[in-house]
Structures are given as C-alpha cells and as structure tokens.
Amino acid sequence: DAKTTQPPSMDCAEGRAANLPCNHSTISGNEYVYWYRQIHSQGPQYIIHGLKNNETNEMASLIITEDRKSSTLILPHATLRDTAVYYCIVNAGGTSYGKLTFGQGTILTVHP
Amino acid sequence: DTAVSQTPKYLVTQMGNDKSIKCEQNLGHDTMYWYKQDSKKFLKIMFSYNNKELIINETVPNRFSPKSPDKAHLNLHINSLELGDSAVYFCASSQITGGNSPLHFGNGTRLTVT
C-alpha cells in the first residue's frame, strides 16, 4: 500500500473549518483513501473514504486532487470533541483489505 | 448498543502467565481483526479472520493464538506473556464482501505485563 505523509500537528479554533492535508504521491489506481481518527483512550473511528471523486458525509468532506496524489479532510465546523489524532490511509482492498497501515497521523487540537 | 466490544478493558498480569482477551461484534460483519498499538502509538494489524478462517497473519509470535468460534467472535489468547507484550490491543470488524467497507474498532484492551 502507498505511504502517506501528514503534518504532525495542527490547531483549529472551535467553530471554524479544520482542513487536514495528506500526501500520497505514490498511490496506485486501485487504492482508496481512508480517513480515521482516534480520540484519546478510544479505538480508531472511521470518518470517510474515497477513490477519485470528492465525498461528503455527516462527519466530514474529502477532497481528492485530480492526480490523486494528495487529499484534504475537511471538518466544516470543528468542535472540542474533534480533538484527536487523524490518520490518512491508502488501501487497495483485495488480499490487503483490512490490513490498514496507520502512520503517525496528525494531532488536531481544537481550542475554544 | 456497543458494536464491537472487548473484555477486559484493562489487564494487568505477570510475565509468564497466559491470558485471553475476548471480542464480540453485533454488526453482522464477516471479518474480524486484531490490531496492536504499542507505546509509540503505532497501530499494526496482527490477524484477520473471515468467516472463522484466518486470512492475515502478520508474523506475530506463535505465543499469540486467535480463535474464532463463530463469525461474531474473535478471541486472542496469549501464552507465556513477556514485558514487550504490554500494549493496547484493538479488535475490529468489517464486511469484506464487496470490499472497501470501513473497519469498526472496539475501545481496546490495555495489557500491562509486569
């Protein structure tokens, strides 16, 4: 699976949008981009995933560049409860499905 | 209703002991996993089972033996515990049929070996 690069930490003011970038320049055509987050002392929580098109759900939006070499997770109105480590993961599925490679992620701190 | 539940939440034991961690999912998923998060917070897959059959085994010492009595349960048994086994162990599940459905994780079991 392709490697991802994320900034180690970011800050965001409560109520503002949090934009978390991820670089996956070696992504293959069949690899999806997944975002998970881990709030302190909890298990990782799925947020969103996509292949080529931008995606939106009740938690977040995922913007994937046309060349698919990078993506941005957007939390439109961050709250204090969004403080967590955010992981960007690429995975092809098939025999590697479920074998998610978690890097160090981005520690997002939402402050009042 | 907890989707993926693990017991116990905390486990403190001495070196050389044998212990088990239980995991159950009520999502109707066909695949279950064990992940390990070490002291540096890196999460790594250990095993995955699909319909009670082992499909991923990531060079984990054979002191670790997963057991899946049915597709809703995946237990992890650890023999002869070592200090280095201290970590947080997460169980997860997903619906592998059709591919790319997300993993749902439990809240972890913190194992401390003294």
Coordinates of C-alpha atoms in Angstrom, one line a residue:
Chain A
D1 CA 0.0 0.0 0.0
A2 CA 1.1 3.6 -0.7
K3 CA 2.8 5.6 2.0
T4 CA 1.1 8.7 3.3
T5 CA 2.6 11.9 4.7
Q6 CA 0.7 14.2 7.1
P7 CA 1.7 17.1 9.2
P8 CA 2.4 16.0 12.8
S9 CA 0.1 18.6 14.4
M10 CA -2.5 21.3 13.6
D11 CA -4.6 23.7 15.6
C12 CA -8.1 24.9 14.9
A13 CA -10.5 27.3 16.6
E14 CA -13.8 25.9 17.6
G15 CA -16.5 26.6 15.1
R16 CA -14.0 27.0 12.2
A17 CA -13.3 24.6 9.5
A18 CA -10.4 22.2 10.0
N19 CA -8.5 21.3 6.8
L20 CA -6.2 18.3 7.3
P21 CA -3.9 17.6 4.4
C22 CA -2.4 14.3 3.3
N23 CA 0.1 13.5 0.6
H24 CA 0.0 10.1 -1.1
S25 CA 2.1 10.7 -4.2
T26 CA 2.7 7.0 -4.8
I27 CA -0.9 6.0 -4.7
S28 CA -2.0 3.3 -7.2
G29 CA -5.1 3.5 -9.4
N30 CA -7.0 0.9 -7.4
E31 CA -6.2 2.3 -3.9
Y32 CA -8.8 4.1 -1.9
V33 CA -8.0 7.0 0.5
Y34 CA -9.4 6.4 4.0
W35 CA -9.5 8.7 7.0
Y36 CA -9.8 7.5 10.5
R37 CA -9.4 9.3 13.8
Q38 CA -8.5 8.2 17.3
I39 CA -9.8 10.2 20.3
H40 CA -7.8 9.7 23.4
S41 CA -8.3 6.3 25.0
Q42 CA -10.7 5.1 22.3
G43 CA -10.4 2.9 19.3
P44 CA -10.0 4.4 15.8
Q45 CA -13.1 5.7 14.3
Y46 CA -13.9 5.6 10.6
I47 CA -14.6 9.1 9.1
I48 CA -14.8 8.8 5.3
H49 CA -13.2 7.3 2.2
G50 CA -13.0 7.9 -1.5
L51 CA -11.3 6.7 -4.7
K52 CA -11.4 9.6 -7.2
N53 CA -14.4 11.8 -6.5
N54 CA -14.9 14.2 -3.6
E55 CA -17.0 12.7 -0.9
T56 CA -19.2 14.1 1.9
N57 CA -20.9 12.6 4.8
E58 CA -22.4 13.7 8.1
M59 CA -18.9 14.0 9.7
A60 CA -16.7 15.4 7.0
S61 CA -15.8 16.1 3.4
L62 CA -12.9 14.5 1.5
I63 CA -11.3 16.4 -1.4
I64 CA -9.0 14.4 -3.6
T65 CA -6.9 16.1 -6.2
E66 CA -7.3 15.2 -9.8
D67 CA -4.0 13.4 -10.0
R68 CA -4.9 11.7 -6.7
K69 CA -1.5 12.4 -5.2
S70 CA -3.0 14.3 -2.3
S71 CA -6.2 14.8 -0.4
T72 CA -7.7 17.1 2.3
L73 CA -10.1 16.1 5.0
I74 CA -12.4 18.9 6.0
L75 CA -14.3 19.1 9.3
P76 CA -16.7 22.0 8.4
H77 CA -17.4 23.2 12.0
A78 CA -14.8 21.8 14.4
T79 CA -15.8 21.3 18.0
L80 CA -13.7 20.5 21.1
R81 CA -14.8 16.9 20.7
D82 CA -13.0 16.7 17.3
T83 CA -9.6 16.9 19.1
A84 CA -8.0 13.7 18.1
V85 CA -5.3 12.0 16.0
Y86 CA -6.3 11.9 12.4
Y87 CA -5.0 9.1 10.2
C88 CA -4.9 9.2 6.4
I89 CA -4.5 5.7 5.0
V90 CA -4.5 4.3 1.4
N91 CA -5.6 0.7 0.9
A92 CA -6.2 -1.3 -2.3
G93 CA -8.6 -3.9 -0.9
G94 CA -8.4 -7.4 -2.2
T95 CA -6.0 -9.6 -0.2
S96 CA -4.7 -6.5 1.7
Y97 CA -8.2 -5.4 2.7
G98 CA -8.4 -4.6 6.4
K99 CA -4.6 -4.5 6.6
L100 CA -4.6 -0.8 7.3
T101 CA -1.2 0.9 7.7
F102 CA -1.5 3.6 10.3
G103 CA 1.2 6.2 10.3
Q104 CA 1.8 8.8 13.0
G105 CA -1.2 10.8 11.8
T106 CA -2.0 14.5 12.6
I107 CA -2.8 15.6 16.1
L108 CA -5.6 18.0 15.7
T109 CA -6.2 20.3 18.7
V110 CA -9.4 22.3 18.6
H111 CA -9.3 25.2 21.0
P112 CA -12.1 27.5 22.3
Chain B
D1 CA -25.6 -0.8 21.8
T2 CA -21.8 -1.3 21.5
A3 CA -21.0 -2.5 18.0
V4 CA -17.6 -4.0 18.8
S5 CA -17.0 -4.9 22.4
Q6 CA -13.8 -6.1 24.1
T7 CA -13.3 -7.5 27.5
P8 CA -11.5 -6.8 29.7
K9 CA -10.8 -3.1 29.3
Y10 CA -7.7 -3.4 31.5
L11 CA -5.5 -6.5 32.1
V12 CA -2.5 -6.5 34.4
T13 CA -0.6 -9.7 34.8
Q14 CA 2.9 -11.1 35.4
M15 CA 5.4 -12.4 33.0
G16 CA 5.0 -16.0 32.1
N17 CA 1.2 -16.0 32.6
D18 CA -1.3 -17.0 29.9
K19 CA -4.2 -14.6 29.3
S20 CA -7.1 -14.1 26.9
I21 CA -8.9 -11.1 25.5
K22 CA -12.4 -11.5 24.2
C23 CA -14.1 -9.7 21.3
E24 CA -17.6 -9.7 20.0
Q25 CA -19.3 -7.7 17.3
N26 CA -23.0 -7.3 16.7
L27 CA -22.8 -5.7 13.3
G28 CA -23.3 -8.9 11.3
H29 CA -19.8 -8.4 9.7
D30 CA -18.0 -11.4 8.2
T31 CA -14.4 -10.3 9.0
M32 CA -12.7 -9.6 12.3
Y33 CA -9.3 -8.3 13.2
W34 CA -6.8 -7.8 16.0
Y35 CA -4.6 -4.7 16.0
K36 CA -1.8 -3.8 18.4
Q37 CA -0.9 -0.3 19.5
D38 CA 2.5 0.0 21.1
S39 CA 3.9 2.6 23.4
K40 CA 4.8 4.8 20.5
K41 CA 1.1 4.8 19.4
F42 CA 1.7 2.9 16.2
L43 CA -1.2 0.7 15.2
K44 CA -0.4 -2.5 13.4
I45 CA -2.5 -5.4 12.3
M46 CA -1.9 -8.8 13.9
F47 CA -4.6 -11.1 12.5
S48 CA -7.7 -11.1 10.5
Y49 CA -10.4 -13.8 10.2
N50 CA -13.1 -14.1 7.6
N51 CA -16.0 -16.4 8.4
K52 CA -13.8 -18.1 11.1
E53 CA -10.9 -18.6 8.7
L54 CA -7.5 -17.0 9.2
I55 CA -6.7 -14.7 6.2
I56 CA -4.0 -12.4 7.6
N57 CA -1.2 -13.3 10.0
E58 CA 1.4 -10.6 10.3
T59 CA 4.4 -12.6 11.6
V60 CA 3.1 -12.5 15.1
P61 CA 4.9 -14.8 17.6
N62 CA 3.1 -18.1 17.9
R63 CA 2.5 -17.3 21.6
F64 CA -0.4 -15.3 20.2
S65 CA -3.3 -17.6 19.1
P66 CA -6.5 -16.1 17.8
K67 CA -9.6 -18.2 18.0
S68 CA -12.9 -17.6 16.2
P69 CA -15.7 -19.8 17.5
D70 CA -18.2 -18.0 15.1
K71 CA -18.1 -15.0 12.9
A72 CA -19.3 -12.7 15.6
H73 CA -16.4 -13.6 18.0
L74 CA -12.6 -13.4 17.7
N75 CA -10.7 -14.0 20.9
L76 CA -7.0 -13.6 21.4
H77 CA -5.1 -15.9 23.7
I78 CA -1.5 -15.1 24.7
N79 CA 0.8 -17.7 26.2
S80 CA 3.9 -17.0 28.3
L81 CA 3.4 -13.3 28.4
E82 CA 6.5 -11.1 28.1
L83 CA 7.2 -7.5 29.1
G84 CA 7.2 -6.5 25.4
D85 CA 3.6 -7.6 25.0
S86 CA 2.4 -4.6 27.0
A87 CA 0.3 -2.6 24.6
V88 CA -3.3 -1.7 23.8
Y89 CA -5.0 -4.4 21.7
F90 CA -7.9 -3.4 19.5
C91 CA -10.4 -5.7 17.9
A92 CA -12.2 -4.6 14.8
S93 CA -14.7 -5.9 12.2
S94 CA -15.8 -5.1 8.7
Q95 CA -17.9 -6.5 5.9
I96 CA -15.3 -7.7 3.4
T97 CA -17.8 -9.0 0.9
G98 CA -18.0 -6.3 -1.8
G99 CA -14.8 -4.8 -0.5
N100 CA -13.8 -1.5 1.0
S101 CA -16.3 -1.2 3.8
P102 CA -14.7 0.6 6.8
L103 CA -13.4 -1.1 9.9
H104 CA -15.2 -0.6 13.1
F105 CA -13.0 -0.8 16.2
G106 CA -13.6 -1.6 19.8
N107 CA -12.2 0.6 22.5
G108 CA -9.2 -1.5 23.3
T109 CA -7.8 -3.7 26.0
R110 CA -4.8 -2.2 27.8
L111 CA -2.5 -5.1 28.7
T112 CA 0.3 -4.4 31.2
V113 CA 2.8 -7.2 31.8
T114 CA 4.9 -6.7 35.0

